[in-house]
mmCIF file of C-alpha atoms in Angstrom:
data_model
loop_
_atom_site.group_PDB
_atom_site.id
_atom_site.type_symbol
_atom_site.label_atom_id
_atom_site.label_comp_id
_atom_site.label_asym_id
_atom_site.label_seq_id
_atom_site.Cartn_x
_atom_site.Cartn_y
_atom_site.Cartn_z
ATOM 1 C CA MET A 252 12.030 -146.230 51.367
ATOM 2 C CA GLN A 253 12.860 -142.546 52.081
ATOM 3 C CA THR A 254 16.069 -143.543 53.605
ATOM 4 C CA TYR A 255 16.826 -145.359 50.295
ATOM 5 C CA ILE A 256 16.007 -142.439 48.101
ATOM 6 C CA ARG A 257 18.291 -139.935 50.637
ATOM 7 C CA ILE A 258 21.299 -142.608 50.188
ATOM 8 C CA SER A 259 20.851 -142.695 46.284
ATOM 9 C CA VAL A 260 20.744 -138.926 45.899
ATOM 10 C CA CYS A 261 23.489 -138.533 47.911
ATOM 11 C CA ILE A 262 25.945 -140.946 45.855
ATOM 12 C CA LEU A 263 24.520 -139.143 42.580
ATOM 13 C CA CYS A 264 25.727 -135.806 43.923
ATOM 14 C CA ALA A 265 28.984 -137.193 45.129
ATOM 15 C CA VAL A 266 29.713 -138.539 41.516
ATOM 16 C CA LEU A 267 28.359 -135.212 39.848
ATOM 17 C CA ILE A 268 30.739 -133.278 42.002
ATOM 18 C CA ALA A 269 33.870 -135.494 41.512
ATOM 19 C CA GLY A 270 33.082 -135.140 37.824
ATOM 20 C CA CYS A 271 33.439 -131.692 37.568
ATOM 21 C CA GLY A 272 36.525 -131.434 40.012
ATOM 22 C CA LYS A 273 38.188 -133.649 37.244
ATOM 23 C CA LYS A 274 37.178 -131.694 34.329
ATOM 24 C CA GLU A 275 38.573 -128.424 36.173
ATOM 25 C CA ASP A 276 41.638 -130.124 36.995
ATOM 26 C CA LYS A 277 42.181 -131.598 33.491
ATOM 27 C CA LYS A 278 41.352 -127.745 31.919
ATOM 28 C CA SER A 279 43.820 -126.014 34.572
ATOM 29 C CA THR A 280 46.618 -129.089 33.734
ATOM 30 C CA GLU A 281 46.268 -128.555 29.843
ATOM 31 C CA THR A 282 46.250 -124.459 29.999
ATOM 32 C CA PRO A 283 50.016 -124.565 31.168
ATOM 33 C CA GLN A 284 50.808 -127.285 28.471
ATOM 34 C CA ASN A 285 48.959 -125.369 25.799
ATOM 35 C CA GLN A 286 50.954 -122.010 26.745
ATOM 36 C CA SER A 287 54.384 -124.002 26.907
ATOM 37 C CA LYS A 288 53.716 -125.040 23.684
ATOM 38 C CA ASP A 289 53.107 -121.187 22.400
ATOM 39 C CA THR A 290 56.366 -119.949 23.805
ATOM 40 C CA GLN A 291 58.035 -122.927 22.396
ATOM 41 C CA LYS A 292 56.689 -122.026 19.150
ATOM 42 C CA ILE A 293 57.710 -118.442 19.186
ATOM 43 C CA SER A 294 61.271 -119.070 20.257
ATOM 44 C CA SER A 295 61.551 -121.353 17.678
ATOM 45 C CA LYS A 296 60.663 -119.036 15.006
ATOM 46 C CA PRO A 297 63.414 -118.156 12.272
ATOM 47 C CA SER A 298 65.261 -115.144 13.948
ATOM 48 C CA ASN A 299 64.037 -112.544 11.409
ATOM 49 C CA SER A 300 60.912 -112.691 12.809
ATOM 50 C CA THR A 301 62.415 -110.457 15.504
ATOM 51 C CA ALA A 302 64.795 -109.029 13.586
ATOM 52 C CA PRO A 303 63.233 -105.458 13.156
ATOM 53 C CA GLU A 304 63.018 -105.303 16.824
ATOM 54 C CA THR A 305 66.409 -105.965 17.715
ATOM 55 C CA ILE A 306 67.785 -104.091 14.940
ATOM 56 C CA GLN A 307 65.873 -101.036 16.407
ATOM 57 C CA GLN A 308 67.063 -101.717 19.925
ATOM 58 C CA LEU A 309 70.729 -101.720 18.616
ATOM 59 C CA GLN A 310 70.246 -98.487 16.529
ATOM 60 C CA SER A 311 68.897 -96.524 19.564
ATOM 61 C CA SER A 312 71.707 -97.915 22.178
ATOM 62 C CA PRO A 313 74.627 -95.784 22.703
ATOM 63 C CA GLU A 314 77.825 -96.794 21.350
ATOM 64 C CA PRO A 315 80.185 -98.754 23.383
ATOM 65 C CA GLU A 316 82.627 -96.594 25.063
ATOM 66 C CA ALA A 317 86.104 -96.303 23.316
ATOM 67 C CA LYS A 318 88.874 -98.476 25.070
ATOM 68 C CA LYS A 319 91.380 -96.415 26.990
ATOM 69 C CA MET A 320 94.427 -97.053 25.163
ATOM 70 C CA GLU A 321 97.723 -96.508 27.131
ATOM 71 C CA SER A 322 101.165 -95.823 25.573
ATOM 72 C CA MET A 323 103.145 -98.991 24.950
ATOM 73 C CA GLY A 324 106.277 -96.783 24.270
ATOM 74 C CA ALA A 325 107.573 -95.055 21.009
ATOM 75 C CA ALA A 326 107.271 -96.703 17.871
ATOM 76 C CA PRO A 327 110.807 -97.679 16.290
ATOM 77 C CA ASP A 328 111.689 -95.348 13.490
ATOM 78 C CA PHE A 329 112.291 -96.547 9.978
ATOM 79 C CA THR A 330 112.927 -95.289 6.245
ATOM 80 C CA LEU A 331 111.832 -97.273 3.573
ATOM 81 C CA THR A 332 110.493 -96.738 0.049
ATOM 82 C CA ALA A 333 107.132 -97.193 -1.227
ATOM 83 C CA LEU A 334 106.262 -99.218 -3.894
ATOM 84 C CA ASP A 335 105.797 -95.854 -5.998
ATOM 85 C CA GLY A 336 108.988 -94.715 -5.125
ATOM 86 C CA THR A 337 107.639 -92.506 -2.339
ATOM 87 C CA PRO A 338 110.114 -92.266 0.578
ATOM 88 C CA VAL A 339 108.650 -93.196 3.864
ATOM 89 C CA SER A 340 109.837 -92.505 7.383
ATOM 90 C CA LEU A 341 107.917 -93.148 10.611
ATOM 91 C CA SER A 342 109.758 -89.644 12.181
ATOM 92 C CA SER A 343 108.536 -87.758 8.938
ATOM 93 C CA LEU A 344 104.904 -88.573 9.815
ATOM 94 C CA SER A 345 105.009 -86.993 13.408
ATOM 95 C CA GLY A 346 101.751 -85.403 14.277
ATOM 96 C CA LYS A 347 99.671 -88.002 12.212
ATOM 97 C CA VAL A 348 97.955 -91.143 13.346
ATOM 98 C CA VAL A 349 99.890 -93.927 11.984
ATOM 99 C CA LEU A 350 98.160 -97.385 11.003
ATOM 100 C CA ILE A 351 101.071 -99.893 10.266
ATOM 101 C CA ASP A 352 100.264 -103.297 8.751
ATOM 102 C CA PHE A 353 102.911 -106.005 8.430
ATOM 103 C CA TRP A 354 101.166 -108.471 5.957
ATOM 104 C CA ALA A 355 101.925 -110.726 2.708
ATOM 105 C CA THR A 356 100.592 -111.294 -0.412
ATOM 106 C CA TRP A 357 100.121 -115.087 0.560
ATOM 107 C CA CYS A 358 97.995 -114.568 3.625
ATOM 108 C CA PRO A 359 94.632 -114.994 3.421
ATOM 109 C CA PRO A 360 93.359 -113.007 6.833
ATOM 110 C CA CYS A 361 95.903 -110.367 5.514
ATOM 111 C CA ARG A 362 93.905 -109.881 2.015
ATOM 112 C CA LYS A 363 91.078 -110.407 4.182
ATOM 113 C CA MET A 364 91.668 -106.803 6.259
ATOM 114 C CA ILE A 365 92.687 -105.007 2.994
ATOM 115 C CA PRO A 366 89.300 -103.560 2.113
ATOM 116 C CA ALA A 367 89.086 -102.015 5.778
ATOM 117 C CA LEU A 368 92.351 -100.581 5.502
ATOM 118 C CA LYS A 369 91.185 -99.379 2.067
ATOM 119 C CA ASP A 370 88.166 -97.937 3.898
ATOM 120 C CA LEU A 371 90.193 -96.404 6.938
ATOM 121 C CA HIS A 372 92.353 -94.521 4.502
ATOM 122 C CA SER A 373 89.926 -93.081 1.978
ATOM 123 C CA LYS A 374 87.908 -91.870 5.280
ATOM 124 C CA TYR A 375 90.216 -90.513 7.464
ATOM 125 C CA ASN A 376 93.249 -89.726 5.414
ATOM 126 C CA HIS A 377 92.568 -86.073 5.188
ATOM 127 C CA GLN A 378 92.247 -86.053 8.777
ATOM 128 C CA GLY A 379 95.298 -86.946 9.525
ATOM 129 C CA LEU A 380 95.450 -90.793 9.148
ATOM 130 C CA GLU A 381 98.413 -92.597 7.413
ATOM 131 C CA VAL A 382 98.387 -96.122 6.631
ATOM 132 C CA ILE A 383 101.358 -98.020 5.511
ATOM 133 C CA GLY A 384 101.274 -101.679 4.654
ATOM 134 C CA ILE A 385 104.690 -103.224 5.042
ATOM 135 C CA SER A 386 105.203 -106.709 3.238
ATOM 136 C CA LEU A 387 106.961 -109.417 4.246
ATOM 137 C CA ASP A 388 107.021 -111.175 1.062
ATOM 138 C CA GLU A 389 110.012 -112.781 -0.160
ATOM 139 C CA SER A 390 109.272 -113.078 -3.654
ATOM 140 C CA GLY A 391 109.937 -109.710 -4.585
ATOM 141 C CA PRO A 392 108.801 -106.263 -5.247
ATOM 142 C CA GLU A 393 107.210 -106.999 -8.683
ATOM 143 C CA THR A 394 105.096 -109.634 -7.091
ATOM 144 C CA VAL A 395 103.896 -107.034 -4.475
ATOM 145 C CA LYS A 396 103.312 -104.219 -6.916
ATOM 146 C CA ALA A 397 101.252 -106.363 -9.049
ATOM 147 C CA PHE A 398 98.969 -107.703 -5.966
ATOM 148 C CA VAL A 399 98.714 -104.210 -4.706
ATOM 149 C CA GLU A 400 97.522 -102.706 -8.254
ATOM 150 C CA SER A 401 95.317 -105.372 -8.689
ATOM 151 C CA MET A 402 93.439 -104.863 -5.552
ATOM 152 C CA LYS A 403 93.666 -100.979 -5.701
ATOM 153 C CA MET A 404 95.346 -100.336 -2.267
ATOM 154 C CA PRO A 405 95.387 -96.600 -2.133
ATOM 155 C CA TYR A 406 97.494 -96.391 0.876
ATOM 156 C CA LEU A 407 101.486 -96.276 1.135
ATOM 157 C CA VAL A 408 102.962 -99.890 0.771
ATOM 158 C CA ALA A 409 106.441 -101.036 1.081
ATOM 159 C CA ILE A 410 108.898 -104.076 1.625
ATOM 160 C CA GLY A 411 110.016 -105.033 4.658
ATOM 161 C CA ASP A 412 112.373 -107.384 6.389
ATOM 162 C CA ASN A 413 113.104 -109.283 9.311
ATOM 163 C CA THR A 414 115.477 -106.538 10.866
ATOM 164 C CA LEU A 415 112.462 -103.925 10.737
ATOM 165 C CA SER A 416 109.840 -106.611 11.951
ATOM 166 C CA ASP A 417 111.976 -107.569 14.871
ATOM 167 C CA SER A 418 112.376 -104.124 15.780
ATOM 168 C CA TYR A 419 108.489 -104.142 16.428
ATOM 169 C CA GLY A 420 108.907 -106.915 18.951
ATOM 170 C CA LYS A 421 109.570 -109.901 16.820
ATOM 171 C CA ILE A 422 106.410 -110.216 14.592
ATOM 172 C CA ASN A 423 105.771 -114.217 14.418
ATOM 173 C CA ALA A 424 102.231 -114.205 12.860
ATOM 174 C CA ILE A 425 100.441 -111.958 9.932
ATOM 175 C CA PRO A 426 98.698 -109.603 9.893
ATOM 176 C CA THR A 427 100.113 -107.902 12.733
ATOM 177 C CA SER A 428 99.214 -104.099 12.921
ATOM 178 C CA PHE A 429 100.058 -101.012 15.152
ATOM 179 C CA ILE A 430 98.135 -97.944 15.821
ATOM 180 C CA ILE A 431 100.739 -95.170 16.676
ATOM 181 C CA ASP A 432 99.332 -91.753 17.874
ATOM 182 C CA ARG A 433 100.287 -88.293 16.518
ATOM 183 C CA LYS A 434 103.219 -88.168 19.168
ATOM 184 C CA GLY A 435 105.015 -91.286 17.970
ATOM 185 C CA ASP A 436 103.849 -93.883 20.125
ATOM 186 C CA ILE A 437 102.303 -97.119 19.825
ATOM 187 C CA ARG A 438 98.851 -97.329 21.466
ATOM 188 C CA GLN A 439 97.734 -100.506 20.086
ATOM 189 C CA LYS A 440 98.542 -103.813 18.743
ATOM 190 C CA HIS A 441 96.534 -106.449 16.994
ATOM 191 C CA VAL A 442 97.913 -109.682 16.010
ATOM 192 C CA GLY A 443 95.474 -111.604 13.143
ATOM 193 C CA PHE A 444 92.408 -109.870 11.566
ATOM 194 C CA VAL A 445 90.721 -106.828 12.922
ATOM 195 C CA GLU A 446 87.440 -105.643 11.914
ATOM 196 C CA PHE A 447 86.921 -102.289 10.545
ATOM 197 C CA GLN A 448 84.463 -100.777 13.322
ATOM 198 C CA GLU A 449 87.205 -101.867 15.789
ATOM 199 C CA LEU A 450 89.690 -100.275 14.148
ATOM 200 C CA GLU A 451 87.628 -97.210 13.340
ATOM 201 C CA GLN A 452 86.778 -96.651 16.929
ATOM 202 C CA SER A 453 90.572 -96.453 18.124
ATOM 203 C CA ILE A 454 91.589 -94.117 15.207
ATOM 204 C CA LYS A 455 88.681 -91.584 15.793
ATOM 205 C CA GLN A 456 89.911 -91.522 19.523
ATOM 206 C CA LEU A 457 93.691 -90.824 18.517
ATOM 207 C CA LEU A 458 92.657 -88.492 15.972
ATOM 208 C CA SER A 459 90.603 -86.175 18.308
ATOM 209 C CA GLU A 460 93.638 -85.904 20.842
ATOM 210 C CA LYS A 461 95.889 -83.055 20.629
ATOM 211 C CA ASN A 462 99.555 -83.269 19.828
#
């Protein structure tokens, strides 16, 4: 009888121990799953939920270093008459930083870039920047003049031709812009739309250089 009781007690203990072990295993396997769901939930929140921290990090981070701009050679000189009657020649702008923009009224990315050029002119013209828009329109100066007036473009705008554009490397796409330093050397060429910040960084760098 005593032997039977001992055997029964041993079996009962074994069952109890096995049951506790399963509970612990189940609990331990559920915990990582719950953590995974929480992580997934956090990562799937709208981006604006983490925007304040991201913006603060961006604001506190240093500005990227300015790109080194090697001279690409002397910019070809030209003489044009702006739409307002002002004579425009590159040689007369020696000592200034010049941004030349080849564009056309019918070109969507050209139109998209105009606000940046307006802002650059307003912000840096008094510091020695000259922005010149050279239109490659073939519809005549009246069309360009009406467009310039409607867009309230404050910088110089003149009508160019293939001879002029070819002298700058045969321009096949517009907008194409050139940034020229105070010595008259081309330091940057951009084909296509360029953001204000990128142009501003280059212009600030060149304005800070001594002639």
